[in-house]
Amino acid sequence: MVRPPCCDKEGVKKGPWTPEEDLVLVSYIQEHGPGNWRAVPAKTGLMRCSKSCRLRWTNYLRPGIKRGNFTEQEEKLIIHLQALLGNRWAAIASYLPERTDNDIKNYWNTHLKRKLQSGGGDGAAKPPAHRPPSSSKGQWERRLQTDINLARRALREALTPLDDLKPPQLQRDATAVDAPGAGLGVGGGDSPASSSSGASQCSPSSAPAAAATAAGPYVLTTENISRMLDGWAGRKAARGGSPGTPGGAESASTGSSDASEVSYGGGAAVTLAAAGGPVFEFETKPTVPPAQQMPLSAIESWLFDDDSHFHHVQSAGVLDAAPMDYPF
DNA sequence: AATCGCATCAACCGCGCTGTC
DNA sequence: TGACAGCGCGGTTGATGCGAT
């Protein structure tokens, strides 16, 4: 039973996306919203597979993505969520609304794993023993339950000192989600590390392009698009054709990983506001809908409350988007 | 200045899940 | 109920940048 390729291999372009392609994709999604990826290549004329379009959108073009500069807090959260959930990056990413699963996965593989292996971590997060096949979810969840007390204890230890620096970001989350128009402002924007006022940068009502650009994060305005294309053309000329990754090529890949300088896609609202069009209304990330953002305090109570956490979070609705059903 | 090796990250691939007919 | 299509996820790869030699 060989599954046919998701798309016709012939004529399907691969490799790095060009700014032009990004532009086409963004424009299309702005108009139609994300989803129905199958139709995207056909309707946009992009010579890309639907999966590639979806990936490009969710991992790079989607508004509200913060890139680089993982804060210590995010780092610890990732470590402990990984200890709890294993390599279920999408689930982990749902607790870090500004981060993509791909980003978290990469960060884990390149930084955290090594850090922990070299003993640089707090030792609390052991490698998740196993990532059980999804076909046996019930089984692995039972195993997870077996480990959960250990992991919870470890997390408690790790989070305790964090209480002091507690989460401007996450605290804001707890309040910001109630604010109208916070819909796209997942996570409230900036991390403690990025001092720019990127908060709510992806909120349609609160992300004026000018403000956002002034603050640092890239906004997909006509001006920036033009700059982007110029930059791309320059690079193309310099490099002899390979366009590389827009934005990422210019800034994200500078090695500094400075999110505040990351160009489009970087930390930012991707809007077309300056073009006179409506700002994005679509946000595909809402794995955890804004109203269901889980503030750290909720995570803590979930993790720390031995008996009632599942009921608590479930009744609060905060874990609705979590991939587990918590049958126990 | 050139070369090599390593680190990083965007993108691809294959598989499983879910919804629809 | 089974087949099919579409989507999402996790693992892996390849291109690129950067530091060391």
CSV table of C-alpha atoms (C1' of nucleotides) in Angstrom, one decimal:
chain,number,residue,atom,x,y,z
A,1,MET,CA,0.0,0.0,0.0
A,2,VAL,CA,2.0,2.9,-1.2
A,3,ARG,CA,0.4,6.1,-0.7
A,4,PRO,CA,0.5,8.3,-3.7
A,5,PRO,CA,2.5,11.5,-3.3
A,6,CYS,CA,0.5,14.3,-1.8
A,7,CYS,CA,1.0,16.2,-5.0
A,8,ASP,CA,2.3,15.7,-8.4
A,9,LYS,CA,6.0,15.6,-8.2
A,10,GLU,CA,6.3,16.9,-11.7
A,11,GLY,CA,6.6,20.6,-11.8
A,12,VAL,CA,6.4,21.0,-8.1
A,13,LYS,CA,9.0,23.4,-6.9
A,14,LYS,CA,11.1,22.6,-3.8
A,15,GLY,CA,13.6,24.3,-1.7
A,16,PRO,CA,13.6,27.8,-0.2
A,17,TRP,CA,10.7,30.1,-0.8
A,18,THR,CA,11.2,33.3,-2.6
A,19,PRO,CA,9.7,36.5,-1.5
A,20,GLU,CA,7.5,36.5,-4.5
A,21,GLU,CA,6.1,33.2,-3.5
A,22,ASP,CA,5.6,34.3,0.0
A,23,LEU,CA,3.8,37.3,-1.3
A,24,VAL,CA,1.5,35.3,-3.3
A,25,LEU,CA,0.8,33.0,-0.5
A,26,VAL,CA,0.2,35.7,2.0
A,27,SER,CA,-2.0,37.6,-0.3
A,28,TYR,CA,-4.1,34.5,-1.0
A,29,ILE,CA,-4.4,33.8,2.7
A,30,GLN,CA,-5.3,37.3,3.5
A,31,GLU,CA,-8.1,37.0,1.1
A,32,HIS,CA,-9.3,33.6,1.7
A,33,GLY,CA,-8.0,32.6,5.1
A,34,PRO,CA,-5.8,29.7,5.8
A,35,GLY,CA,-7.1,26.2,5.2
A,36,ASN,CA,-8.1,24.3,2.1
A,37,TRP,CA,-4.5,24.0,1.4
A,38,ARG,CA,-5.1,21.6,-1.4
A,39,ALA,CA,-6.6,24.4,-3.4
A,40,VAL,CA,-3.9,26.9,-2.7
A,41,PRO,CA,-1.4,25.9,-5.3
A,42,ALA,CA,-4.1,25.7,-7.9
A,43,LYS,CA,-5.6,29.0,-7.1
A,44,THR,CA,-2.4,30.9,-6.6
A,45,GLY,CA,-0.4,29.4,-9.4
A,46,LEU,CA,2.3,28.6,-6.9
A,47,MET,CA,4.3,25.6,-8.1
A,48,ARG,CA,4.3,24.3,-4.6
A,49,CYS,CA,2.8,21.3,-3.0
A,50,SER,CA,-0.1,22.1,-0.7
A,51,LYS,CA,1.8,20.8,2.3
A,52,SER,CA,4.7,23.1,1.5
A,53,CYS,CA,2.3,26.0,1.4
A,54,ARG,CA,0.8,25.1,4.7
A,55,LEU,CA,4.2,24.6,6.3
A,56,ARG,CA,5.5,27.9,5.0
A,57,TRP,CA,2.5,29.6,6.4
A,58,THR,CA,2.4,28.0,9.8
A,59,ASN,CA,6.1,28.1,10.3
A,60,TYR,CA,7.1,31.3,8.8
A,61,LEU,CA,4.5,33.6,7.4
A,62,ARG,CA,1.8,33.3,10.0
A,63,PRO,CA,1.3,36.4,12.1
A,64,GLY,CA,2.3,36.3,15.7
A,65,ILE,CA,5.4,34.2,15.3
A,66,LYS,CA,8.4,35.1,17.3
A,67,ARG,CA,11.7,33.8,16.1
A,68,GLY,CA,14.9,33.3,17.8
A,69,ASN,CA,15.8,34.5,21.2
A,70,PHE,CA,14.2,31.8,23.3
A,71,THR,CA,14.0,33.3,26.8
A,72,GLU,CA,15.1,31.3,29.8
A,73,GLN,CA,11.6,30.9,30.7
A,74,GLU,CA,10.6,29.5,27.4
A,75,GLU,CA,13.5,27.3,27.6
A,76,LYS,CA,12.5,25.9,30.9
A,77,LEU,CA,9.0,25.5,29.9
A,78,ILE,CA,10.1,23.6,26.8
A,79,ILE,CA,12.3,21.4,28.8
A,80,HIS,CA,9.7,20.4,31.3
A,81,LEU,CA,6.9,20.1,28.8
A,82,GLN,CA,9.1,17.9,26.8
A,83,ALA,CA,9.7,15.8,29.9
A,84,LEU,CA,6.0,15.6,30.4
A,85,LEU,CA,4.8,15.2,26.9
A,86,GLY,CA,7.8,13.8,25.1
A,87,ASN,CA,8.5,14.9,21.6
A,88,ARG,CA,5.0,16.0,20.9
A,89,TRP,CA,6.1,19.3,19.6
A,90,ALA,CA,2.8,20.5,18.5
A,91,ALA,CA,1.4,20.0,22.0
A,92,ILE,CA,4.4,21.8,23.5
A,93,ALA,CA,4.0,24.6,21.0
A,94,SER,CA,0.4,25.1,22.1
A,95,TYR,CA,1.8,26.3,25.3
A,96,LEU,CA,4.1,28.7,23.6
A,97,PRO,CA,1.7,30.4,21.2
A,98,GLU,CA,4.4,32.5,19.6
A,99,ARG,CA,6.6,29.6,18.7
A,100,THR,CA,6.0,27.0,16.1
A,101,ASP,CA,6.5,23.4,16.7
A,102,ASN,CA,9.2,23.3,14.1
A,103,ASP,CA,11.0,26.1,15.9
A,104,ILE,CA,10.7,24.4,19.3
A,105,LYS,CA,11.8,21.1,17.8
A,106,ASN,CA,14.8,22.7,16.2
A,107,TYR,CA,15.7,24.5,19.4
A,108,TRP,CA,15.4,21.3,21.4
A,109,ASN,CA,17.5,19.4,19.0
A,110,THR,CA,20.2,22.0,18.6
A,111,HIS,CA,20.3,23.6,22.0
A,112,LEU,CA,18.4,22.0,24.8
A,113,LYS,CA,19.2,18.3,24.1
A,114,ARG,CA,22.8,19.0,24.1
A,115,LYS,CA,22.6,21.2,27.1
A,116,LEU,CA,20.8,18.6,29.1
A,117,GLN,CA,23.1,15.9,27.9
A,118,SER,CA,26.1,17.8,29.0
A,119,GLY,CA,24.6,18.2,32.3
A,120,GLY,CA,24.1,21.9,31.8
A,121,GLY,CA,20.4,21.6,32.5
A,122,ASP,CA,18.7,21.3,35.7
A,123,GLY,CA,18.7,17.6,35.3
A,124,ALA,CA,15.0,17.5,35.9
A,125,ALA,CA,14.1,16.9,32.4
A,126,LYS,CA,15.1,13.6,31.3
A,127,PRO,CA,14.8,12.7,27.8
A,128,PRO,CA,11.3,11.5,27.3
A,129,ALA,CA,12.0,8.0,27.2
A,130,HIS,CA,9.9,7.2,24.4
A,131,ARG,CA,7.6,8.7,21.9
A,132,PRO,CA,5.1,6.1,21.6
A,133,PRO,CA,3.5,5.6,18.3
A,134,SER,CA,0.4,7.6,18.0
A,135,SER,CA,-1.4,4.4,17.2
A,136,SER,CA,-1.1,3.4,20.8
A,137,LYS,CA,-1.9,6.6,22.4
A,138,GLY,CA,-3.7,5.0,25.2
A,139,GLN,CA,-0.8,2.9,26.0
A,140,TRP,CA,1.7,5.6,26.0
A,141,GLU,CA,-0.5,7.9,28.0
A,142,ARG,CA,-0.6,5.2,30.7
A,143,ARG,CA,3.1,5.2,30.6
A,144,LEU,CA,3.1,8.9,30.7
A,145,GLN,CA,0.9,8.8,33.8
A,146,THR,CA,3.5,6.6,35.4
A,147,ASP,CA,6.1,9.2,34.9
A,148,ILE,CA,4.0,12.2,35.5
A,149,ASN,CA,4.6,12.5,39.2
A,150,LEU,CA,8.3,12.5,38.7
A,151,ALA,CA,8.1,15.0,36.0
A,152,ARG,CA,5.7,17.2,38.0
A,153,ARG,CA,8.1,17.2,40.9
A,154,ALA,CA,10.9,18.2,38.6
A,155,LEU,CA,8.9,20.9,37.1
A,156,ARG,CA,7.9,22.2,40.5
A,157,GLU,CA,11.5,22.5,41.4
A,158,ALA,CA,12.4,24.2,38.2
A,159,LEU,CA,9.5,26.7,38.3
A,160,THR,CA,9.8,27.7,41.8
A,161,PRO,CA,12.7,30.1,41.3
A,162,LEU,CA,10.8,31.4,38.3
A,163,ASP,CA,8.1,32.8,40.4
A,164,ASP,CA,10.2,35.9,40.8
A,165,LEU,CA,10.6,36.7,37.2
A,166,LYS,CA,7.2,35.5,36.5
A,167,PRO,CA,6.2,36.1,33.3
A,168,PRO,CA,5.6,39.5,32.3
A,169,GLN,CA,4.7,37.7,29.2
A,170,LEU,CA,2.6,35.0,30.7
A,171,GLN,CA,1.0,37.2,33.2
A,172,ARG,CA,0.1,39.4,30.4
A,173,ASP,CA,-1.3,36.5,28.7
A,174,ALA,CA,-3.6,35.9,31.5
A,175,THR,CA,-5.1,39.3,31.2
A,176,ALA,CA,-4.6,40.1,27.6
A,177,VAL,CA,-6.7,37.3,26.4
A,178,ASP,CA,-9.7,38.9,27.9
A,179,ALA,CA,-9.1,42.0,26.0
A,180,PRO,CA,-11.1,42.4,22.9
A,181,GLY,CA,-9.1,42.4,19.8
A,182,ALA,CA,-6.5,40.2,21.5
A,183,GLY,CA,-7.5,37.5,19.2
A,184,LEU,CA,-4.3,37.4,17.2
A,185,GLY,CA,-2.2,38.8,20.0
A,186,VAL,CA,-1.4,35.4,21.1
A,187,GLY,CA,0.9,35.4,23.9
A,188,GLY,CA,0.8,39.1,24.2
A,189,GLY,CA,3.7,39.6,22.0
A,190,ASP,CA,7.1,40.3,23.2
A,191,SER,CA,9.1,38.2,25.5
A,192,PRO,CA,11.0,39.6,28.4
A,193,ALA,CA,14.0,39.4,26.2
A,194,SER,CA,12.7,41.5,23.5
A,195,SER,CA,12.1,44.9,24.8
A,196,SER,CA,10.3,46.2,21.8
A,197,SER,CA,6.6,46.8,22.2
A,198,GLY,CA,5.5,44.0,20.0
A,199,ALA,CA,2.6,43.2,22.2
A,200,SER,CA,-0.5,42.5,20.4
A,201,GLN,CA,1.4,43.0,17.2
A,202,CYS,CA,-0.8,40.6,15.4
A,203,SER,CA,-4.0,42.0,16.6
A,204,PRO,CA,-5.8,43.5,13.8
A,205,SER,CA,-6.9,46.4,15.9
A,206,SER,CA,-3.7,47.1,17.6
A,207,ALA,CA,-0.9,46.5,15.1
A,208,PRO,CA,-0.5,49.5,13.0
A,209,ALA,CA,2.2,48.8,10.6
A,210,ALA,CA,4.1,51.9,11.4
A,211,ALA,CA,4.1,51.3,15.1
A,212,ALA,CA,5.2,47.8,14.6
A,213,THR,CA,8.0,48.6,12.2
A,214,ALA,CA,9.1,51.3,14.5
A,215,ALA,CA,9.2,48.8,17.3
A,216,GLY,CA,11.3,46.5,15.3
A,217,PRO,CA,9.2,43.5,14.1
A,218,TYR,CA,8.7,43.2,10.5
A,219,VAL,CA,5.4,44.1,9.1
A,220,LEU,CA,4.5,43.1,5.6
A,221,THR,CA,3.7,46.5,4.2
A,222,THR,CA,4.1,47.5,0.7
A,223,GLU,CA,7.2,49.4,1.7
A,224,ASN,CA,8.7,46.4,3.3
A,225,ILE,CA,7.6,44.1,0.6
A,226,SER,CA,9.5,46.3,-1.8
A,227,ARG,CA,12.4,46.4,0.4
A,228,MET,CA,12.2,42.7,0.8
A,229,LEU,CA,12.2,42.2,-2.9
A,230,ASP,CA,15.1,44.6,-3.3
A,231,GLY,CA,17.1,42.7,-0.7
A,232,TRP,CA,16.3,39.5,-2.3
A,233,ALA,CA,17.3,40.7,-5.7
A,234,GLY,CA,20.5,41.9,-4.2
A,235,ARG,CA,21.2,38.7,-2.6
A,236,LYS,CA,20.3,36.8,-5.6
A,237,ALA,CA,22.7,38.8,-7.6
A,238,ALA,CA,25.4,38.4,-5.1
A,239,ARG,CA,24.9,34.8,-4.6
A,240,GLY,CA,24.2,33.8,-8.0
A,241,GLY,CA,20.7,32.9,-7.9
A,242,SER,CA,19.7,31.2,-4.7
A,243,PRO,CA,17.3,33.4,-3.1
A,244,GLY,CA,17.5,31.8,0.2
A,245,THR,CA,15.1,32.6,2.9
A,246,PRO,CA,13.8,36.0,2.9
A,247,GLY,CA,14.1,37.8,6.1
A,248,GLY,CA,15.7,34.8,7.6
A,249,ALA,CA,18.5,35.2,5.2
A,250,GLU,CA,19.0,38.8,6.1
A,251,SER,CA,18.5,38.8,9.7
A,252,ALA,CA,17.4,35.6,11.3
A,253,SER,CA,20.4,33.9,10.0
A,254,THR,CA,22.8,36.4,11.0
A,255,GLY,CA,23.5,34.1,13.8
A,256,SER,CA,22.5,36.6,16.4
A,257,SER,CA,19.0,35.2,16.4
A,258,ASP,CA,17.9,38.5,17.5
A,259,ALA,CA,14.2,38.3,17.3
A,260,SER,CA,13.7,42.0,17.5
A,261,GLU,CA,15.6,42.4,14.3
A,262,VAL,CA,14.2,39.5,12.5
A,263,SER,CA,12.6,40.7,9.4
A,264,TYR,CA,9.4,39.5,8.1
A,265,GLY,CA,8.0,36.6,9.8
A,266,GLY,CA,10.2,37.5,12.6
A,267,GLY,CA,8.4,38.1,15.6
A,268,ALA,CA,5.9,39.8,13.8
A,269,ALA,CA,2.7,40.9,12.6
A,270,VAL,CA,2.4,40.2,9.0
A,271,THR,CA,0.0,42.6,7.9
A,272,LEU,CA,-0.9,44.4,4.8
A,273,ALA,CA,-2.2,47.3,6.6
A,274,ALA,CA,-0.2,49.8,4.8
A,275,ALA,CA,-1.4,48.5,1.5
A,276,GLY,CA,-4.8,49.7,2.5
A,277,GLY,CA,-6.1,46.2,2.8
A,278,PRO,CA,-7.4,44.7,5.8
A,279,VAL,CA,-5.1,43.4,8.3
A,280,PHE,CA,-5.1,39.6,8.7
A,281,GLU,CA,-8.1,38.3,10.3
A,282,PHE,CA,-6.8,34.8,10.1
A,283,GLU,CA,-4.6,33.1,12.6
A,284,THR,CA,-4.1,29.5,12.1
A,285,LYS,CA,-2.0,28.9,15.2
A,286,PRO,CA,-4.9,29.1,17.6
A,287,THR,CA,-4.2,25.6,18.6
A,288,VAL,CA,-5.1,27.3,21.8
A,289,PRO,CA,-7.6,29.9,21.1
A,290,PRO,CA,-6.7,33.2,22.7
A,291,ALA,CA,-9.4,32.9,25.2
A,292,GLN,CA,-8.0,29.6,26.2
A,293,GLN,CA,-4.4,30.6,26.5
A,294,MET,CA,-2.9,28.9,29.4
A,295,PRO,CA,-1.1,31.3,31.7
A,296,LEU,CA,1.8,29.9,33.6
A,297,SER,CA,-0.3,30.0,36.7
A,298,ALA,CA,-2.8,27.6,35.1
A,299,ILE,CA,0.0,25.4,34.0
A,300,GLU,CA,1.3,25.3,37.4
A,301,SER,CA,-2.0,24.6,39.0
A,302,TRP,CA,-2.5,21.9,36.5
A,303,LEU,CA,0.9,20.4,37.2
A,304,PHE,CA,0.9,20.9,40.9
A,305,ASP,CA,-2.6,19.9,41.7
A,306,ASP,CA,-2.3,16.2,42.2
A,307,ASP,CA,-5.9,15.2,42.1
A,308,SER,CA,-7.9,17.8,40.5
A,309,HIS,CA,-5.8,19.3,37.8
A,310,PHE,CA,-7.5,17.6,35.0
A,311,HIS,CA,-10.9,18.6,36.1
A,312,HIS,CA,-9.7,22.0,36.8
A,313,VAL,CA,-8.2,22.7,33.5
A,314,GLN,CA,-10.9,20.9,31.7
A,315,SER,CA,-13.6,22.8,33.3
A,316,ALA,CA,-11.6,26.0,32.7
A,317,GLY,CA,-11.3,24.9,29.1
A,318,VAL,CA,-7.7,25.7,29.0
A,319,LEU,CA,-6.6,22.4,27.9
A,320,ASP,CA,-9.2,21.8,25.3
A,321,ALA,CA,-6.7,22.1,22.6
A,322,ALA,CA,-4.3,19.8,24.3
A,323,PRO,CA,-3.9,16.7,22.3
A,324,MET,CA,-4.5,14.3,25.1
A,325,ASP,CA,-7.9,13.3,26.3
A,326,TYR,CA,-6.8,12.6,29.8
A,327,PRO,CA,-8.7,9.4,30.3
A,328,PHE,CA,-7.4,9.0,33.7
B,1,DA,C1',43.1,34.0,2.5
B,2,DA,C1',41.5,29.4,2.1
B,3,DT,C1',39.7,25.3,3.9
B,4,DC,C1',37.3,22.5,7.0
B,5,DG,C1',34.0,21.2,10.4
B,6,DC,C1',30.2,22.3,13.1
B,7,DA,C1',25.8,24.6,14.2
B,8,DT,C1',21.5,26.2,12.8
B,9,DC,C1',17.2,26.2,10.7
B,10,DA,C1',13.9,26.0,6.8
B,11,DA,C1',11.9,22.6,4.3
B,12,DC,C1',10.8,17.9,2.9
B,13,DC,C1',9.1,13.2,3.7
B,14,DG,C1',6.3,9.7,5.3
B,15,DC,C1',2.9,8.3,8.4
B,16,DG,C1',-1.3,8.6,11.1
B,17,DC,C1',-5.6,10.7,12.2
B,18,DT,C1',-10.0,12.6,11.0
B,19,DG,C1',-13.8,13.9,8.4
B,20,DT,C1',-16.7,13.0,4.4
B,21,DC,C1',-19.1,10.3,1.1
C,1,DT,C1',-18.4,0.1,7.1
C,2,DG,C1',-14.9,1.0,4.1
C,3,DA,C1',-12.5,4.0,0.9
C,4,DC,C1',-10.7,8.3,0.0
C,5,DA,C1',-9.0,13.0,0.6
C,6,DG,C1',-7.0,16.4,3.3
C,7,DC,C1',-4.5,17.9,7.1
C,8,DG,C1',-1.3,17.7,10.9
C,9,DC,C1',2.7,15.9,13.2
C,10,DG,C1',7.3,14.3,14.1
C,11,DG,C1',11.7,12.8,12.1
C,12,DT,C1',15.1,13.9,9.0
C,13,DT,C1',17.7,16.2,5.5
C,14,DG,C1',20.1,19.8,3.0
C,15,DA,C1',21.7,24.5,2.5
C,16,DT,C1',23.8,28.1,4.6
C,17,DG,C1',26.5,30.7,7.9
C,18,DC,C1',30.2,31.0,11.0
C,19,DG,C1',34.1,30.0,13.7
C,20,DA,C1',38.5,27.5,14.1
C,21,DT,C1',42.6,26.1,12.0
